[in-house]
Every structure is written in C-alpha cells, then in structure tokens.
Amino acid sequence: MMTPGQQPPTTPYGSVPSVDAVVARRANIERRIAAVTDRSVRIVGVTKGFGPEIVEVAVAAGITEIGENYAQELQSKHEAIRRVGSSGQGAVRVHFIGQLQSNKVRSLVGRVDRFDSVDRESLVLEIARRAPGAHILIQVNATGEPHKGGCAPSDLAPLVSRARTEGLIVEGLMAVGPTHGGPDAAGPVFARVRALADDLGLEECSMGMSEDLEVAVAHGATEVRIGTALWGARPIRPG
Ligand SMILES: *Cc1c(COP(=O)(O)O)cnc(C)c1O
C-alpha cells in the first residue's frame, strides 16, 4: 500500500500525485466546505484521466468514494479497487458519474456502487434489468444548456417514479453547474436542484466541483465531486 511520504511511480498516464499532496488538498477542500456549512458533506474523488495508481493514493489519503466517468477507465481500475477493498483499508465506493450508454451498463454491474448519471427511462430499465435494486441518482439538467447530460426538470418526477416502480433505490439528484457565469449563475441553479430534490423527498444532492463547490454546498449539496482540487491537474489522456 502507499504510505505518506512515498513517491508514487510515473505511469503511462503521467505522474500520480503523492499521498501527502492529496492529504493537504483534501484538508483544504474540507476547510472550504466548513467555511459555508456545519453539515458533513461527502467528497467524491473524480479520477478520470488517471490510471489505476490513483486508487491507492486516494484511499491512503482518506478518499474512499471514487467517481468514474468512463466504463473503460473503470475497467482498468477495477483490480486496484478490489485489491484496496480486500486489504482492510476500507471499502471503496464507486460512483459512475459519466454520460452512460445503455450498452455499457452490463460491463459496470458489480463494479459500480451507485449510478449517479441516470437521466432517461431506457437507462432506468437497463439498470433495473442488469442490476436489480441498484442505488442511483437521477441527473437533472437544471441549466438548460443543450450539451449537458441530465433530464429536463419537467421529466424528473415521472423518471423518479418509474425508477422506483422498477425497484431501483433513488437516493437523490446529481447536477452540473452552468459552464459560464461563475458563482452568480451557479447559485440559482444549485438552489433549484435542491428544491427539486426536496419536492421529491430525496435526500442526496451531488453537485459542486473544484471551482464551484462552495456555492453548491451553500445551496444544499450533500456531496461534491472533486478532481483537480484533489489530485492537481489531470494528466493528458493516453491515446
Ligand atoms: C470531471 C468531473 C468532475 C470534477 O471536475 P473538477 O473540476 O476536476 O473538480 C465532477 N463531475 C463530473 C461529472 C466530471 O465529469
């Protein structure tokens, strides 16, 4: 296992941050959260662009919730996640947060603890078929930007109800803030997502990333998804 002070290897994906660096950045994120709320807010470490080595570094630094965007990257990290889980360092919880194709669901079963980016009925049906009783978040596009994932706010209630009918456990909502406009634009969007979740009796709100986590937390995020502010700049993806 990685220990504090140990330098991680350079990999084909580029260099991996040291455990010490991630510990320090995690403390900084926790300070940023504590500056806006007394609630405890979960930090999901988003590892896209990194190879399997990031898993050990994350867990050694106390990050046990891992967010994955790509089925193929999760494939490459699966062994590391399994190894860490059986080493007594504590189980890793994997969140799938990327845009999800129905035909990828099958390859994710058993490797994902929660599907966070469910945004349409076909996906609900496929997850219910392949992973009965799975825990999910429904992703909502609360900014109206056409290229963002997520269902329209008006489709939310029927989708939640369909997922429940199919036996899935809907824990809450996931959303991505607006691409432009900074905190002024993000605040109302996150407030709207929180209100939609409350209307549906949903507890969890996964919103806020490295740049806008304070705004999201101030408006009721229960978990934030953090990449850059935790690991440093993402390596160039191979390929
Ligand atoms: C990459 C990504 C994040 C993390 O982004 P950072 O700005 O690096 O913190 C969070 N959520 C989703 C959906 C992402 O794709």
PDB file of C-alpha atoms and ligand atoms in Angstrom:
ATOM      1  CA  MET A   1       0.000   0.000   0.000  1.00  0.00           C
ATOM      2  CA  MET A   2       1.041   3.624  -0.455  1.00  0.00           C
ATOM      3  CA  THR A   3       2.281   5.305   2.699  1.00  0.00           C
ATOM      4  CA  PRO A   4       2.658   9.011   3.417  1.00  0.00           C
ATOM      5  CA  GLY A   5       5.973  10.305   2.116  1.00  0.00           C
ATOM      6  CA  GLN A   6       6.307   7.611  -0.521  1.00  0.00           C
ATOM      7  CA  GLN A   7       6.619   8.910  -4.084  1.00  0.00           C
ATOM      8  CA  PRO A   8       4.233   7.200  -6.452  1.00  0.00           C
ATOM      9  CA  PRO A   9       5.506   5.911  -9.769  1.00  0.00           C
ATOM     10  CA  THR A  10       5.303   7.716 -13.059  1.00  0.00           C
ATOM     11  CA  THR A  11       2.916   5.774 -15.231  1.00  0.00           C
ATOM     12  CA  PRO A  12       1.946   5.717 -18.881  1.00  0.00           C
ATOM     13  CA  TYR A  13      -0.842   8.073 -17.853  1.00  0.00           C
ATOM     14  CA  GLY A  14       1.574  10.626 -16.419  1.00  0.00           C
ATOM     15  CA  SER A  15       2.525  11.251 -12.839  1.00  0.00           C
ATOM     16  CA  VAL A  16       0.257  10.470  -9.938  1.00  0.00           C
ATOM     17  CA  PRO A  17       0.100  12.922  -7.019  1.00  0.00           C
ATOM     18  CA  SER A  18       1.776  11.941  -3.758  1.00  0.00           C
ATOM     19  CA  VAL A  19      -0.338  10.870  -0.792  1.00  0.00           C
ATOM     20  CA  ASP A  20       0.949  13.889   1.164  1.00  0.00           C
ATOM     21  CA  ALA A  21      -0.161  16.271  -1.569  1.00  0.00           C
ATOM     22  CA  VAL A  22      -3.642  14.735  -1.670  1.00  0.00           C
ATOM     23  CA  VAL A  23      -3.915  14.788   2.140  1.00  0.00           C
ATOM     24  CA  ALA A  24      -3.101  18.502   2.098  1.00  0.00           C
ATOM     25  CA  ARG A  25      -5.535  19.242  -0.736  1.00  0.00           C
ATOM     26  CA  ARG A  26      -8.253  17.234   0.957  1.00  0.00           C
ATOM     27  CA  ALA A  27      -7.787  19.268   4.141  1.00  0.00           C
ATOM     28  CA  ASN A  28      -8.106  22.403   2.058  1.00  0.00           C
ATOM     29  CA  ILE A  29     -11.355  21.194   0.490  1.00  0.00           C
ATOM     30  CA  GLU A  30     -12.704  20.343   3.937  1.00  0.00           C
ATOM     31  CA  ARG A  31     -11.857  23.879   5.070  1.00  0.00           C
ATOM     32  CA  ARG A  32     -13.679  25.312   2.078  1.00  0.00           C
ATOM     33  CA  ILE A  33     -16.730  23.198   2.926  1.00  0.00           C
ATOM     34  CA  ALA A  34     -16.603  24.077   6.628  1.00  0.00           C
ATOM     35  CA  ALA A  35     -16.495  27.767   5.718  1.00  0.00           C
ATOM     36  CA  VAL A  36     -20.025  27.541   4.292  1.00  0.00           C
ATOM     37  CA  THR A  37     -21.774  24.808   6.301  1.00  0.00           C
ATOM     38  CA  ASP A  38     -21.800  22.837   9.555  1.00  0.00           C
ATOM     39  CA  ARG A  39     -23.230  19.815   7.745  1.00  0.00           C
ATOM     40  CA  SER A  40     -20.934  16.957   6.831  1.00  0.00           C
ATOM     41  CA  VAL A  41     -20.534  16.808   3.060  1.00  0.00           C
ATOM     42  CA  ARG A  42     -19.141  13.763   1.281  1.00  0.00           C
ATOM     43  CA  ILE A  43     -16.188  14.224  -1.060  1.00  0.00           C
ATOM     44  CA  VAL A  44     -16.245  12.033  -4.159  1.00  0.00           C
ATOM     45  CA  GLY A  45     -12.797  11.911  -5.773  1.00  0.00           C
ATOM     46  CA  VAL A  46     -13.185  12.071  -9.548  1.00  0.00           C
ATOM     47  CA  THR A  47     -10.323  10.081 -11.066  1.00  0.00           C
ATOM     48  CA  LYS A  48     -10.900  10.488 -14.813  1.00  0.00           C
ATOM     49  CA  GLY A  49      -7.677  10.720 -16.768  1.00  0.00           C
ATOM     50  CA  PHE A  50      -5.658   8.858 -14.141  1.00  0.00           C
ATOM     51  CA  GLY A  51      -4.563   5.232 -14.224  1.00  0.00           C
ATOM     52  CA  PRO A  52      -5.196   2.579 -11.561  1.00  0.00           C
ATOM     53  CA  GLU A  53      -2.409   4.006  -9.316  1.00  0.00           C
ATOM     54  CA  ILE A  54      -4.678   6.862  -8.285  1.00  0.00           C
ATOM     55  CA  VAL A  55      -6.909   4.436  -6.375  1.00  0.00           C
ATOM     56  CA  GLU A  56      -4.263   3.564  -3.776  1.00  0.00           C
ATOM     57  CA  VAL A  57      -3.230   7.182  -3.418  1.00  0.00           C
ATOM     58  CA  ALA A  58      -6.849   8.222  -2.908  1.00  0.00           C
ATOM     59  CA  VAL A  59      -7.553   5.624  -0.246  1.00  0.00           C
ATOM     60  CA  ALA A  60      -4.244   6.270   1.553  1.00  0.00           C
ATOM     61  CA  ALA A  61      -5.275   9.936   1.666  1.00  0.00           C
ATOM     62  CA  GLY A  62      -8.683   9.068   3.113  1.00  0.00           C
ATOM     63  CA  ILE A  63     -10.752   9.368  -0.051  1.00  0.00           C
ATOM     64  CA  THR A  64     -12.870   6.220  -0.308  1.00  0.00           C
ATOM     65  CA  GLU A  65     -15.621   7.486  -2.624  1.00  0.00           C
ATOM     66  CA  ILE A  66     -14.410   7.334  -6.215  1.00  0.00           C
ATOM     67  CA  GLY A  67     -16.163   8.919  -9.192  1.00  0.00           C
ATOM     68  CA  GLU A  68     -15.647   7.387 -12.623  1.00  0.00           C
ATOM     69  CA  ASN A  69     -16.675   8.914 -15.964  1.00  0.00           C
ATOM     70  CA  TYR A  70     -15.727   6.185 -18.404  1.00  0.00           C
ATOM     71  CA  ALA A  71     -16.586   2.482 -18.399  1.00  0.00           C
ATOM     72  CA  GLN A  72     -13.225   1.654 -19.928  1.00  0.00           C
ATOM     73  CA  GLU A  73     -11.250   3.563 -17.308  1.00  0.00           C
ATOM     74  CA  LEU A  74     -13.206   1.838 -14.573  1.00  0.00           C
ATOM     75  CA  GLN A  75     -12.303  -1.479 -16.165  1.00  0.00           C
ATOM     76  CA  SER A  76      -8.610  -0.582 -15.818  1.00  0.00           C
ATOM     77  CA  LYS A  77      -9.043   0.486 -12.182  1.00  0.00           C
ATOM     78  CA  HIS A  78     -11.256  -2.377 -11.104  1.00  0.00           C
ATOM     79  CA  GLU A  79      -8.416  -4.640  -9.956  1.00  0.00           C
ATOM     80  CA  ALA A  80      -6.863  -1.831  -7.879  1.00  0.00           C
ATOM     81  CA  ILE A  81     -10.249  -1.069  -6.313  1.00  0.00           C
ATOM     82  CA  ARG A  82     -10.758  -4.727  -5.449  1.00  0.00           C
ATOM     83  CA  ARG A  83      -7.257  -5.047  -4.012  1.00  0.00           C
ATOM     84  CA  VAL A  84      -7.627  -1.978  -1.807  1.00  0.00           C
ATOM     85  CA  GLY A  85     -11.046  -3.191  -0.665  1.00  0.00           C
ATOM     86  CA  SER A  86      -9.733  -6.551   0.461  1.00  0.00           C
ATOM     87  CA  SER A  87      -6.621  -5.109   2.123  1.00  0.00           C
ATOM     88  CA  GLY A  88      -8.534  -3.895   5.175  1.00  0.00           C
ATOM     89  CA  GLN A  89      -8.061  -0.201   4.291  1.00  0.00           C
ATOM     90  CA  GLY A  90     -11.799   0.142   3.976  1.00  0.00           C
ATOM     91  CA  ALA A  91     -14.132  -0.482   1.108  1.00  0.00           C
ATOM     92  CA  VAL A  92     -14.074   1.880  -1.841  1.00  0.00           C
ATOM     93  CA  ARG A  93     -17.445   3.062  -3.097  1.00  0.00           C
ATOM     94  CA  VAL A  94     -17.546   3.616  -6.829  1.00  0.00           C
ATOM     95  CA  HIS A  95     -19.882   6.214  -8.332  1.00  0.00           C
ATOM     96  CA  PHE A  96     -20.457   6.202 -12.061  1.00  0.00           C
ATOM     97  CA  ILE A  97     -20.795   9.889 -12.983  1.00  0.00           C
ATOM     98  CA  GLY A  98     -20.166   9.959 -16.734  1.00  0.00           C
ATOM     99  CA  GLN A  99     -22.627  10.009 -19.586  1.00  0.00           C
ATOM    100  CA  LEU A 100     -23.852   6.453 -19.648  1.00  0.00           C
ATOM    101  CA  GLN A 101     -24.784   4.356 -22.675  1.00  0.00           C
ATOM    102  CA  SER A 102     -27.278   1.572 -22.056  1.00  0.00           C
ATOM    103  CA  ASN A 103     -24.983  -0.957 -23.726  1.00  0.00           C
ATOM    104  CA  LYS A 104     -22.257  -0.221 -21.134  1.00  0.00           C
ATOM    105  CA  VAL A 105     -24.434  -0.980 -18.111  1.00  0.00           C
ATOM    106  CA  ARG A 106     -23.764  -4.697 -18.298  1.00  0.00           C
ATOM    107  CA  SER A 107     -19.991  -4.208 -18.044  1.00  0.00           C
ATOM    108  CA  LEU A 108     -20.442  -1.981 -14.988  1.00  0.00           C
ATOM    109  CA  VAL A 109     -22.547  -4.337 -12.906  1.00  0.00           C
ATOM    110  CA  GLY A 110     -20.676  -5.429  -9.779  1.00  0.00           C
ATOM    111  CA  ARG A 111     -18.156  -2.613 -10.243  1.00  0.00           C
ATOM    112  CA  VAL A 112     -20.343   0.382  -9.519  1.00  0.00           C
ATOM    113  CA  ASP A 113     -21.940   1.028  -6.133  1.00  0.00           C
ATOM    114  CA  ARG A 114     -24.138   3.843  -7.349  1.00  0.00           C
ATOM    115  CA  PHE A 115     -25.154   5.008 -10.813  1.00  0.00           C
ATOM    116  CA  ASP A 116     -25.166   8.805 -10.434  1.00  0.00           C
ATOM    117  CA  SER A 117     -25.889   9.915 -14.003  1.00  0.00           C
ATOM    118  CA  VAL A 118     -29.203   8.197 -14.778  1.00  0.00           C
ATOM    119  CA  ASP A 119     -31.168  10.578 -16.976  1.00  0.00           C
ATOM    120  CA  ARG A 120     -33.627   8.611 -19.087  1.00  0.00           C
ATOM    121  CA  GLU A 121     -36.114   5.782 -18.965  1.00  0.00           C
ATOM    122  CA  SER A 122     -34.148   3.400 -21.205  1.00  0.00           C
ATOM    123  CA  LEU A 123     -31.269   3.606 -18.753  1.00  0.00           C
ATOM    124  CA  VAL A 124     -33.566   3.007 -15.786  1.00  0.00           C
ATOM    125  CA  LEU A 125     -34.912  -0.113 -17.477  1.00  0.00           C
ATOM    126  CA  GLU A 126     -31.465  -1.448 -18.391  1.00  0.00           C
ATOM    127  CA  ILE A 127     -30.069  -0.878 -14.884  1.00  0.00           C
ATOM    128  CA  ALA A 128     -33.155  -2.479 -13.315  1.00  0.00           C
ATOM    129  CA  ARG A 129     -32.699  -5.485 -15.597  1.00  0.00           C
ATOM    130  CA  ARG A 130     -28.937  -5.920 -15.096  1.00  0.00           C
ATOM    131  CA  ALA A 131     -28.578  -4.719 -11.502  1.00  0.00           C
ATOM    132  CA  PRO A 132     -31.907  -5.187  -9.722  1.00  0.00           C
ATOM    133  CA  GLY A 133     -32.309  -2.945  -6.678  1.00  0.00           C
ATOM    134  CA  ALA A 134     -29.328  -0.775  -7.642  1.00  0.00           C
ATOM    135  CA  HIS A 135     -28.851   2.570  -5.947  1.00  0.00           C
ATOM    136  CA  ILE A 136     -28.995   5.529  -8.305  1.00  0.00           C
ATOM    137  CA  LEU A 137     -29.108   9.292  -8.579  1.00  0.00           C
ATOM    138  CA  ILE A 138     -31.126  10.948 -11.308  1.00  0.00           C
ATOM    139  CA  GLN A 139     -29.108  13.535 -13.210  1.00  0.00           C
ATOM    140  CA  VAL A 140     -31.018  16.689 -13.953  1.00  0.00           C
ATOM    141  CA  ASN A 141     -30.038  19.378 -16.432  1.00  0.00           C
ATOM    142  CA  ALA A 142     -31.031  22.444 -14.482  1.00  0.00           C
ATOM    143  CA  THR A 143     -29.188  24.935 -16.690  1.00  0.00           C
ATOM    144  CA  GLY A 144     -30.955  24.162 -19.947  1.00  0.00           C
ATOM    145  CA  GLU A 145     -27.603  24.008 -21.778  1.00  0.00           C
ATOM    146  CA  PRO A 146     -28.238  21.616 -24.676  1.00  0.00           C
ATOM    147  CA  HIS A 147     -24.998  19.603 -24.473  1.00  0.00           C
ATOM    148  CA  LYS A 148     -25.229  18.857 -20.772  1.00  0.00           C
ATOM    149  CA  GLY A 149     -26.344  15.453 -19.592  1.00  0.00           C
ATOM    150  CA  GLY A 150     -29.416  15.153 -17.443  1.00  0.00           C
ATOM    151  CA  CYS A 151     -33.152  15.030 -17.877  1.00  0.00           C
ATOM    152  CA  ALA A 152     -35.271  18.142 -18.140  1.00  0.00           C
ATOM    153  CA  PRO A 153     -36.657  19.253 -14.761  1.00  0.00           C
ATOM    154  CA  SER A 154     -40.164  18.533 -16.075  1.00  0.00           C
ATOM    155  CA  ASP A 155     -39.212  14.878 -16.744  1.00  0.00           C
ATOM    156  CA  LEU A 156     -37.818  14.374 -13.292  1.00  0.00           C
ATOM    157  CA  ALA A 157     -40.881  13.292 -11.316  1.00  0.00           C
ATOM    158  CA  PRO A 158     -42.018  10.642 -13.824  1.00  0.00           C
ATOM    159  CA  LEU A 159     -38.467   9.310 -14.118  1.00  0.00           C
ATOM    160  CA  VAL A 160     -38.049   9.007 -10.346  1.00  0.00           C
ATOM    161  CA  SER A 161     -41.366   7.273 -10.077  1.00  0.00           C
ATOM    162  CA  ARG A 162     -40.534   4.875 -12.923  1.00  0.00           C
ATOM    163  CA  ALA A 163     -37.193   4.020 -11.321  1.00  0.00           C
ATOM    164  CA  ARG A 164     -38.957   3.231  -8.052  1.00  0.00           C
ATOM    165  CA  THR A 165     -41.548   1.108  -9.810  1.00  0.00           C
ATOM    166  CA  GLU A 166     -38.673  -0.832 -11.359  1.00  0.00           C
ATOM    167  CA  GLY A 167     -37.218  -1.465  -7.901  1.00  0.00           C
ATOM    168  CA  LEU A 168     -34.273   0.928  -8.038  1.00  0.00           C
ATOM    169  CA  ILE A 169     -33.340   2.929  -4.944  1.00  0.00           C
ATOM    170  CA  VAL A 170     -33.337   6.607  -5.885  1.00  0.00           C
ATOM    171  CA  GLU A 171     -31.095   8.342  -3.346  1.00  0.00           C
ATOM    172  CA  GLY A 172     -31.185  11.786  -4.873  1.00  0.00           C
ATOM    173  CA  LEU A 173     -30.188  14.050  -7.731  1.00  0.00           C
ATOM    174  CA  MET A 174     -26.977  14.885  -9.491  1.00  0.00           C
ATOM    175  CA  ALA A 175     -26.326  18.081 -11.395  1.00  0.00           C
ATOM    176  CA  VAL A 176     -23.525  20.002 -13.049  1.00  0.00           C
ATOM    177  CA  GLY A 177     -23.432  23.780 -12.627  1.00  0.00           C
ATOM    178  CA  PRO A 178     -23.543  26.231 -15.523  1.00  0.00           C
ATOM    179  CA  THR A 179     -20.451  26.362 -17.730  1.00  0.00           C
ATOM    180  CA  HIS A 180     -20.318  30.158 -17.711  1.00  0.00           C
ATOM    181  CA  GLY A 181     -21.184  32.927 -15.331  1.00  0.00           C
ATOM    182  CA  GLY A 182     -19.367  31.909 -12.156  1.00  0.00           C
ATOM    183  CA  PRO A 183     -20.981  31.766  -8.696  1.00  0.00           C
ATOM    184  CA  ASP A 184     -23.679  34.306  -9.633  1.00  0.00           C
ATOM    185  CA  ALA A 185     -25.021  31.968 -12.293  1.00  0.00           C
ATOM    186  CA  ALA A 186     -24.392  28.782 -10.302  1.00  0.00           C
ATOM    187  CA  GLY A 187     -26.245  29.787  -7.130  1.00  0.00           C
ATOM    188  CA  PRO A 188     -29.776  29.812  -8.572  1.00  0.00           C
ATOM    189  CA  VAL A 189     -29.124  26.581 -10.494  1.00  0.00           C
ATOM    190  CA  PHE A 190     -27.985  24.696  -7.412  1.00  0.00           C
ATOM    191  CA  ALA A 191     -30.845  26.166  -5.377  1.00  0.00           C
ATOM    192  CA  ARG A 192     -33.271  24.875  -7.987  1.00  0.00           C
ATOM    193  CA  VAL A 193     -31.765  21.374  -7.899  1.00  0.00           C
ATOM    194  CA  ARG A 194     -32.027  21.304  -4.092  1.00  0.00           C
ATOM    195  CA  ALA A 195     -35.668  22.426  -4.313  1.00  0.00           C
ATOM    196  CA  LEU A 196     -36.453  19.732  -6.904  1.00  0.00           C
ATOM    197  CA  ALA A 197     -34.890  17.092  -4.638  1.00  0.00           C
ATOM    198  CA  ASP A 198     -36.843  18.340  -1.622  1.00  0.00           C
ATOM    199  CA  ASP A 199     -40.117  18.304  -3.588  1.00  0.00           C
ATOM    200  CA  LEU A 200     -39.497  14.648  -4.424  1.00  0.00           C
ATOM    201  CA  GLY A 201     -38.471  13.757  -0.882  1.00  0.00           C
ATOM    202  CA  LEU A 202     -34.927  12.959  -1.999  1.00  0.00           C
ATOM    203  CA  GLU A 203     -32.068  13.419   0.400  1.00  0.00           C
ATOM    204  CA  GLU A 204     -28.909  13.401  -1.686  1.00  0.00           C
ATOM    205  CA  CYS A 205     -27.736  16.192  -3.951  1.00  0.00           C
ATOM    206  CA  SER A 206     -24.451  15.552  -5.778  1.00  0.00           C
ATOM    207  CA  MET A 207     -23.407  18.955  -7.052  1.00  0.00           C
ATOM    208  CA  GLY A 208     -20.330  21.134  -6.966  1.00  0.00           C
ATOM    209  CA  MET A 209     -16.871  20.552  -8.443  1.00  0.00           C
ATOM    210  CA  SER A 210     -13.413  22.045  -7.793  1.00  0.00           C
ATOM    211  CA  GLU A 211     -14.380  25.530  -8.927  1.00  0.00           C
ATOM    212  CA  ASP A 212     -17.882  25.894  -7.562  1.00  0.00           C
ATOM    213  CA  LEU A 213     -18.077  23.673  -4.506  1.00  0.00           C
ATOM    214  CA  GLU A 214     -18.796  26.482  -2.016  1.00  0.00           C
ATOM    215  CA  VAL A 215     -21.807  27.675  -3.977  1.00  0.00           C
ATOM    216  CA  ALA A 216     -23.145  24.121  -4.296  1.00  0.00           C
ATOM    217  CA  VAL A 217     -22.651  23.345  -0.612  1.00  0.00           C
ATOM    218  CA  ALA A 218     -24.198  26.654   0.440  1.00  0.00           C
ATOM    219  CA  HIS A 219     -27.276  25.659  -1.585  1.00  0.00           C
ATOM    220  CA  GLY A 220     -27.617  22.194  -0.108  1.00  0.00           C
ATOM    221  CA  ALA A 221     -25.205  19.779  -1.792  1.00  0.00           C
ATOM    222  CA  THR A 222     -24.759  16.628   0.305  1.00  0.00           C
ATOM    223  CA  GLU A 223     -21.780  15.551  -1.759  1.00  0.00           C
ATOM    224  CA  VAL A 224     -19.309  17.247  -4.067  1.00  0.00           C
ATOM    225  CA  ARG A 225     -17.390  15.685  -6.963  1.00  0.00           C
ATOM    226  CA  ILE A 226     -13.789  16.842  -6.948  1.00  0.00           C
ATOM    227  CA  GLY A 227     -10.985  16.138  -9.406  1.00  0.00           C
ATOM    228  CA  THR A 228      -8.465  18.920  -9.960  1.00  0.00           C
ATOM    229  CA  ALA A 229      -8.627  20.398  -6.458  1.00  0.00           C
ATOM    230  CA  LEU A 230      -7.783  16.964  -5.023  1.00  0.00           C
ATOM    231  CA  TRP A 231      -5.188  15.497  -7.404  1.00  0.00           C
ATOM    232  CA  GLY A 232      -3.841  18.531  -9.232  1.00  0.00           C
ATOM    233  CA  ALA A 233      -4.094  18.943 -12.989  1.00  0.00           C
ATOM    234  CA  ARG A 234      -5.344  15.947 -14.910  1.00  0.00           C
ATOM    235  CA  PRO A 235      -2.774  14.110 -16.998  1.00  0.00           C
ATOM    236  CA  ILE A 236      -3.266  14.088 -20.736  1.00  0.00           C
ATOM    237  CA  ARG A 237      -5.335  11.035 -21.547  1.00  0.00           C
ATOM    238  CA  PRO A 238      -3.441   8.373 -23.428  1.00  0.00           C
ATOM    239  CA  GLY A 239      -4.475   7.512 -26.868  1.00  0.00           C
TER     240      GLY A 239
HETATM  241  C1  LIG B   1     -14.542  15.886 -14.205  1.00  0.00           C
HETATM  242  C2  LIG B   1     -15.803  15.944 -13.453  1.00  0.00           C
HETATM  243  C3  LIG B   1     -15.842  16.441 -12.141  1.00  0.00           C
HETATM  244  C4  LIG B   1     -14.632  17.008 -11.419  1.00  0.00           C
HETATM  245  O1  LIG B   1     -14.169  18.158 -12.043  1.00  0.00           O
HETATM  246  P1  LIG B   1     -13.032  19.066 -11.403  1.00  0.00           P
HETATM  247  O2  LIG B   1     -13.261  20.400 -11.980  1.00  0.00           O
HETATM  248  O3  LIG B   1     -11.719  18.476 -11.828  1.00  0.00           O
HETATM  249  O4  LIG B   1     -13.192  19.040  -9.922  1.00  0.00           O
HETATM  250  C5  LIG B   1     -17.066  16.413 -11.478  1.00  0.00           C
HETATM  251  N1  LIG B   1     -18.185  15.949 -12.070  1.00  0.00           N
HETATM  252  C6  LIG B   1     -18.180  15.467 -13.332  1.00  0.00           C
HETATM  253  C7  LIG B   1     -19.460  14.977 -13.919  1.00  0.00           C
HETATM  254  C8  LIG B   1     -16.998  15.454 -14.056  1.00  0.00           C
HETATM  255  O5  LIG B   1     -17.005  14.992 -15.313  1.00  0.00           O
END
